[in-house]
XYZ file of C-alpha atoms in Angstrom:
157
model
C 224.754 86.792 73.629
C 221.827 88.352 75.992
C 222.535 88.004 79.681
C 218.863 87.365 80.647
C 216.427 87.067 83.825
C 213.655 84.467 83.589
C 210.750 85.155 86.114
C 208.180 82.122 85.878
C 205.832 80.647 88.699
C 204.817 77.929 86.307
C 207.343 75.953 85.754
C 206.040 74.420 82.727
C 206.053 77.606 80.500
C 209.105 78.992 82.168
C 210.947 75.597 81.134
C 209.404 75.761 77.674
C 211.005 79.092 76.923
C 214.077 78.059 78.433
C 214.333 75.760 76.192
C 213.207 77.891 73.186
C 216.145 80.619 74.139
C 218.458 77.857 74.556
C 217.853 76.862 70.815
C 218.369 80.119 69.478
C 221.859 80.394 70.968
C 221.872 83.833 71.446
C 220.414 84.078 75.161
C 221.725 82.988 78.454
C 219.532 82.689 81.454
C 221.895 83.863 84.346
C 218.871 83.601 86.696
C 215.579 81.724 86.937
C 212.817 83.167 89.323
C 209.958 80.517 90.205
C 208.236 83.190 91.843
C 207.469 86.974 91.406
C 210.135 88.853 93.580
C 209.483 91.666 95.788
C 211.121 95.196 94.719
C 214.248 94.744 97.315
C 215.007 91.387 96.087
C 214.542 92.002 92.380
C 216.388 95.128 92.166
C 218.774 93.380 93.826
C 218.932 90.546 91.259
C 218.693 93.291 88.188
C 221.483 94.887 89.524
C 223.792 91.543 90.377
C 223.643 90.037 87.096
C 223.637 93.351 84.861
C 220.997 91.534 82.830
C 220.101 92.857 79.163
C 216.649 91.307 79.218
C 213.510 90.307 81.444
C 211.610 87.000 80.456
C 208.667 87.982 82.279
C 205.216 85.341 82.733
C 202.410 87.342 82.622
C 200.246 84.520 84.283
C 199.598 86.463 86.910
C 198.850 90.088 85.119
C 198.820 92.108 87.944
C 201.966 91.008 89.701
C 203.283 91.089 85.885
C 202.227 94.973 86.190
C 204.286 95.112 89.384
C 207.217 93.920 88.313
C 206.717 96.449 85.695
C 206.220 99.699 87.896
C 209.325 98.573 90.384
C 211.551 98.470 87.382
C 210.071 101.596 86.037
C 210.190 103.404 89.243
C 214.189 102.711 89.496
C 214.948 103.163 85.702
C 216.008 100.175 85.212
C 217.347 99.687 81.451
C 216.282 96.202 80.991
C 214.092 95.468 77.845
C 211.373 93.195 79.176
C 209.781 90.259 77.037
C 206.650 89.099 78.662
C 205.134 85.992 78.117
C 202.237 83.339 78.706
C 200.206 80.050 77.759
C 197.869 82.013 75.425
C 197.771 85.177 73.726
C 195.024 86.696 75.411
C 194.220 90.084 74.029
C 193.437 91.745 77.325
C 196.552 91.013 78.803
C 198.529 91.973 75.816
C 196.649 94.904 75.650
C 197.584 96.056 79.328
C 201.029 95.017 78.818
C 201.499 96.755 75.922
C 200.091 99.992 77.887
C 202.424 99.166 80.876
C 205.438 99.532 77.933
C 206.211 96.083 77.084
C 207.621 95.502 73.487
C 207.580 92.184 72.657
C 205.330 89.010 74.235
C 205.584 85.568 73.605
C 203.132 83.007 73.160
C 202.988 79.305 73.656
C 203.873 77.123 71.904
C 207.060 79.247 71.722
C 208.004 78.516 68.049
C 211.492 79.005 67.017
C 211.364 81.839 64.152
C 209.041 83.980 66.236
C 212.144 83.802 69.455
C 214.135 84.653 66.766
C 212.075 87.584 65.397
C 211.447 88.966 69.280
C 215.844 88.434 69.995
C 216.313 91.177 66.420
C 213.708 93.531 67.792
C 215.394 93.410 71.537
C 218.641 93.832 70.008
C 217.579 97.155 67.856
C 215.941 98.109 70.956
C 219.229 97.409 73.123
C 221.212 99.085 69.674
C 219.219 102.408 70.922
C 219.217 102.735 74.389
C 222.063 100.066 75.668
C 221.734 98.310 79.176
C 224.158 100.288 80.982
C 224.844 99.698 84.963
C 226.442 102.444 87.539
C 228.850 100.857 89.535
C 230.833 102.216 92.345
C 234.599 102.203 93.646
C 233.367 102.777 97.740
C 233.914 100.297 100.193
C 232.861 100.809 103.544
C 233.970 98.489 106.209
C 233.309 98.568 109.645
C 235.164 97.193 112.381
C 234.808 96.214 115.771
C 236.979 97.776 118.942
C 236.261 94.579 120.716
C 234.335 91.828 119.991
C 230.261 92.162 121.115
C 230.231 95.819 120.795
C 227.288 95.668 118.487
C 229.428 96.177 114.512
C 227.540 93.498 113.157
C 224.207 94.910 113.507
C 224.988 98.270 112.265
C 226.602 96.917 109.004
C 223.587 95.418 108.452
C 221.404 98.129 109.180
C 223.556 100.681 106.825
C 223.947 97.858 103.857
């Protein structure tokens, strides 16, 4: 089973699809997005759920394309899926540039879910989602209460 991330503004589609990958039984959502994260926050979500997979809506193409370049930029090993209402050739064009390998159109009918979930897994058979984790722990703590620890955990996390 596919640990997943599902970034969707429109609710509509992104429900749609959830409920597409939900009949294939062979992806689980861990996270739904309603709106396109910034690079802190979506690293940060990446990262969290070791995800296998991106279900990214390419309704917006250019913050589509960012989403893109942040992941890029931190080599991120997700395979991304991008999707969207229609199958507009400019958009899969530019996607397809920007590296993504499989996009989804709606209506999102099940054998061509099920076509996109054996590519991603021959894809994932290659080069395997792997995340670096870390045994540090740094703690900080206080002489006396008010001595200003709080802020500088913050400012070093």
């Amino acid at each position: 089973m596919y640990r997943s991330i599902l970034i969707s503004p429109d609710a509509e589609v992104g429900s749609k699809l959830t409920a597409a990958l939900a009949a294939s039984e062979q992806v689980e959502i861990a996270r739904t997005l309603d709106h396109y994260p910034s690079g802190v926050e979506l690293i940060r979500t990446v990262r969290a759920l070791a995800a296998d997979v991106l279900f990214l809506d390419f309704g917006n193409l250019k913050k589509g394309l960012e989403i893109i370049h942040i992941l890029e930029s931190e080599g991120s090993p997700l395979q991304i899926v991008g999707f969207d209402r229609k199958l507009d050739p400019a958009v899969l064009r530019e996607t397809m540039r920007a590296g993504v390998r499989e996009f989804l159109g709606e209506p999102f009918e099940a054998r061509a879910v099920l076509e996109t979930l054996a590519s991603i897994q021959s894809q994932l058979d290659r080069r395997p989602a792997v995340y670096q984790s870390t045994n540090q722990i740094f703690t900080f703590l206080p002489s006396k209460a008010g001595v200003g620890t709080s802020p500088i955990a913050a400012n070093v996390s």
